[in-house]
Amino acid sequence: MNEADKEPVSALAREWRRLRGDFWDFGMLSWIPVVLCGMLWLVFSAGIARDLPIVVIDNDNSTLSRQLTRWLDASPGIKVAAKVASSDEALHRLRERTAFGYLLIPNDFEQKLLGGRQATVQWLYNAQFSSHAGALLRDVRTVSTTLSAGIEMTARAKKGMSGVQAAAQFEPIRTTLNSLYNENISYEAFLTLALMPAMLQIFIVVAVVTSIGRELRDGTAPQWLASASGSWLRAIGAKLLFPLIAYCVLALLYLLFFSLARGWAVAGSLPALLLSMLLLVLAYCGLATLLIAATLSLRLALSGAAFITAPAFAFAGQAFPLMAMPAPARAWAEALPLTHYLQLQTKYWLAGAPWRYGVQEMLILAGIAIGCGAVGVFLLARRANAPAAWGRT
Amino acid sequence: MMWKSFLATWRAMLTDKGALTLLFIGGIIYSFFYPLPYSTEIVQRVPVAVVDQDRSAMSRQLTRFAMAHPSLQVIAVTPDLPVAQDLLWRDEVMGVLIIPDGLQTDVLAGRAAHAQVAGNGLYLMLNKVALNGLAEVVGTVSAGIELKRLGAGTPSGIQANEQRSPIAFDAVPLFNVKEGYGAYVVPGVATLIVQQTLLIGMTMLFGTWYQRKSFPVAGTRTAGGYMGMLLAFACVAFLNCCYFFGFVFWFQDYPRGGNFGGMLLLLVLFSLAEAAFGMLLGMLFRTRERGTQLMIATSMPVLFLAGLTWPVSSMPVVLQWLRWLLPSTAGIQGFVALNQMGASLYEIRHEVAGLLALLVACVALGWWRWRAETPAPIVQQR
């Protein structure tokens, strides 16, 4: 059989052989992302932090102060690890990270409250562990407010008010607080779901850059091109096909896992979410092609991949909001496909938006895919088949 | 032998353009790039909408208070819920205050009235600011009404206020007193950056040496050769940490706790453990880029395993143990405790013990691999 006969399939067959022969490269398309994403999910699988340790300095040691301590311990997010005598001891616990905050109850706590005066409790917390502290602050405040309201109601009842009347009196306008789409502030919904595509984009860029970069580094670009009967489109298409399939399957896997097994059902438009996932994979295939085409060096392109993809989550606006970023950071964030995809995912998956709310972001993703991809193919076609482009390490 | 190997390793690091960039330039670039999004540190003026279905004097007062609140920006006032929903889906508002029809009537009649505050729970920081801000707005208006009522029956305003809320709650942040987001995340990530750039650089060098079948230290693999190389790589971790802890934290004005002696000790231990870990890892791969590929992909899981952003006690038990196999776990926790919180050596004893154990294990395994790999030509000569 001569070369011409098997040309249409051979670029693909050649790539498949290369992948099968390389344990790690094949792993990067299959089990490695599954293992790493699984590990990330495991980290946050509890969803809500429970029983975070705090300590209490109870200078009053009265019925009311002990009640406050008991209520704190009973709160699901809090564990009163110990009662300590002094702030020094409490700070030691904080520095040791065996407690993340301490409540200071003053010595005249009960006396003041029974006398109808106001008593102040101080909550001192480790703000260096911001997410621990955030969860604790909410719970500690709730417990103290509940106790406070109870005392106030009792006081009014003593003055001869009925319970209903007292309740209406002491807070004329009540507030119901609602965290939309994520009632319990679960980290699984807010963080893990967003981390999965953040991992995916890393793998896509690394895989595409590696598969094209190898040909350049090893100087095998002519054979590669020949296997695609001289068509750059076909040659690059063969390189992109396996990562494209692998990462679309992975995207589907994480969609199925979280929506079916973990109960985060897709509340909005499912077709739009699926299309967004495809566009994410395509956009990063395009970006990776451009990266290797512009550098013509596997090492440089991988360094570029590290620079673009590894910190991308920090810029994507999920943990720290885009609107608070300075202009240069905001501009970089807007240039990353991940930023736009995560907005789409948030809307369609959990917030329940209909498809038309993401058209703009989808157009941006498609634009990046086509724009970067076209320039990448053009540059590779112009430069990759020359000895000057080979062997760079 | 040790010094020969030490110098040869340094020469190899400095003459390989790829390794040089990663080991010495990468950290500097990341040190400016990574804190960039967080440079404003806190969120202000979160956009919200007010759904006013009551259209009363009281609902207008609530709206005015929301407009005046420093952390909120009211971008729409509407009687229609679908309008607010539309703005939420467009990401144009992050919170909504809903004032239901009949609110003022209820309040004036002495019945309990309800206002609803909703934030977008998928953007945690914005949600918090929006919820707190809007709850404060309602609370202020509500307190005003209550104080007026109480004022009729009690002698002074102060007393009325005390009766209204018997327990005052005073929250005080410690260590990161400005509660900056960058000050929270970047010190931990700094240690991760030092680790990942070092590991990528080291695996790149090892892979290249295997591919070219030329090691910087020729001949039999001796203990001195191993030690020299270990020290050379440890120097790189040491220098990079000094740059981050000394210059970057000061430049970004992050909280600095200042247990200098303790920091120096942990730094030496951490650098050695990183180098031993990296050498063990380096001897695993046979091509120049292999380590890079894996290291880029592992950086996020490695960071979250350190327990800075998510409580260790809420991780599955098996991960609580496995995470100690990474030098970054003890490094991130230990350095944050020392540098940002001013912890004593006793207070980071678990981290010190963890790094020590890891160092011993990595050196033992690494030395065993090192000897097993005495280059082929010598074996053939025998």
mmCIF file of C-alpha atoms in Angstrom, chain A residues 170-177, chain B residues 49-51 58-59 61-67 69 72 96-100 103 107 113-118 130-146 164:
data_model
loop_
_atom_site.group_PDB
_atom_site.id
_atom_site.type_symbol
_atom_site.label_atom_id
_atom_site.label_comp_id
_atom_site.label_asym_id
_atom_site.label_seq_id
_atom_site.Cartn_x
_atom_site.Cartn_y
_atom_site.Cartn_z
ATOM 1 C CA PHE A 170 -39.502 44.641 68.987
ATOM 2 C CA GLU A 171 -38.757 44.455 65.319
ATOM 3 C CA PRO A 172 -41.296 46.400 63.244
ATOM 4 C CA ILE A 173 -39.800 45.303 59.912
ATOM 5 C CA ARG A 174 -38.359 41.817 59.810
ATOM 6 C CA THR A 175 -35.839 40.824 57.196
ATOM 7 C CA THR A 176 -35.763 37.463 55.494
ATOM 8 C CA LEU A 177 -32.282 36.844 54.076
ATOM 9 C CA ALA B 49 -32.101 46.555 42.768
ATOM 10 C CA VAL B 50 -35.065 47.572 44.906
ATOM 11 C CA VAL B 51 -38.421 45.983 44.131
ATOM 12 C CA MET B 58 -41.815 53.922 54.281
ATOM 13 C CA SER B 59 -40.743 52.062 51.146
ATOM 14 C CA GLN B 61 -37.414 55.763 52.970
ATOM 15 C CA LEU B 62 -35.975 52.247 52.624
ATOM 16 C CA THR B 63 -34.949 52.997 49.041
ATOM 17 C CA ARG B 64 -33.289 56.265 50.062
ATOM 18 C CA PHE B 65 -31.339 54.493 52.811
ATOM 19 C CA ALA B 66 -30.217 51.817 50.345
ATOM 20 C CA MET B 67 -29.016 54.534 47.962
ATOM 21 C CA HIS B 69 -25.419 52.918 51.946
ATOM 22 C CA LEU B 72 -24.373 49.388 47.806
ATOM 23 C CA VAL B 96 -32.422 42.592 45.536
ATOM 24 C CA LEU B 97 -34.485 44.238 48.276
ATOM 25 C CA ILE B 98 -38.146 43.290 47.993
ATOM 26 C CA ILE B 99 -40.639 45.553 49.792
ATOM 27 C CA PRO B 100 -44.028 43.811 49.635
ATOM 28 C CA LEU B 103 -45.627 46.921 54.450
ATOM 29 C CA VAL B 107 -46.133 48.526 60.511
ATOM 30 C CA ALA B 113 -44.023 43.326 58.539
ATOM 31 C CA HIS B 114 -41.553 41.440 56.368
ATOM 32 C CA ALA B 115 -39.041 42.707 53.859
ATOM 33 C CA GLN B 116 -37.098 40.254 51.733
ATOM 34 C CA VAL B 117 -33.431 40.532 50.965
ATOM 35 C CA ALA B 118 -31.901 38.264 48.333
ATOM 36 C CA ALA B 130 -25.255 42.697 49.259
ATOM 37 C CA LEU B 131 -27.002 40.759 52.035
ATOM 38 C CA ASN B 132 -25.241 42.604 54.855
ATOM 39 C CA GLY B 133 -25.779 46.000 53.257
ATOM 40 C CA LEU B 134 -29.467 45.490 52.539
ATOM 41 C CA ALA B 135 -30.096 43.911 55.951
ATOM 42 C CA GLU B 136 -28.464 46.957 57.533
ATOM 43 C CA VAL B 137 -30.731 49.260 55.546
ATOM 44 C CA VAL B 138 -33.878 47.473 56.726
ATOM 45 C CA GLY B 139 -32.483 47.185 60.251
ATOM 46 C CA THR B 140 -31.808 50.915 60.445
ATOM 47 C CA VAL B 141 -35.280 51.898 59.295
ATOM 48 C CA SER B 142 -36.846 49.277 61.556
ATOM 49 C CA ALA B 143 -34.824 50.453 64.550
ATOM 50 C CA GLY B 144 -35.900 54.037 63.891
ATOM 51 C CA ILE B 145 -39.547 53.047 64.096
ATOM 52 C CA GLU B 146 -39.009 50.979 67.216
ATOM 53 C CA ARG B 164 -34.038 47.112 71.980
#
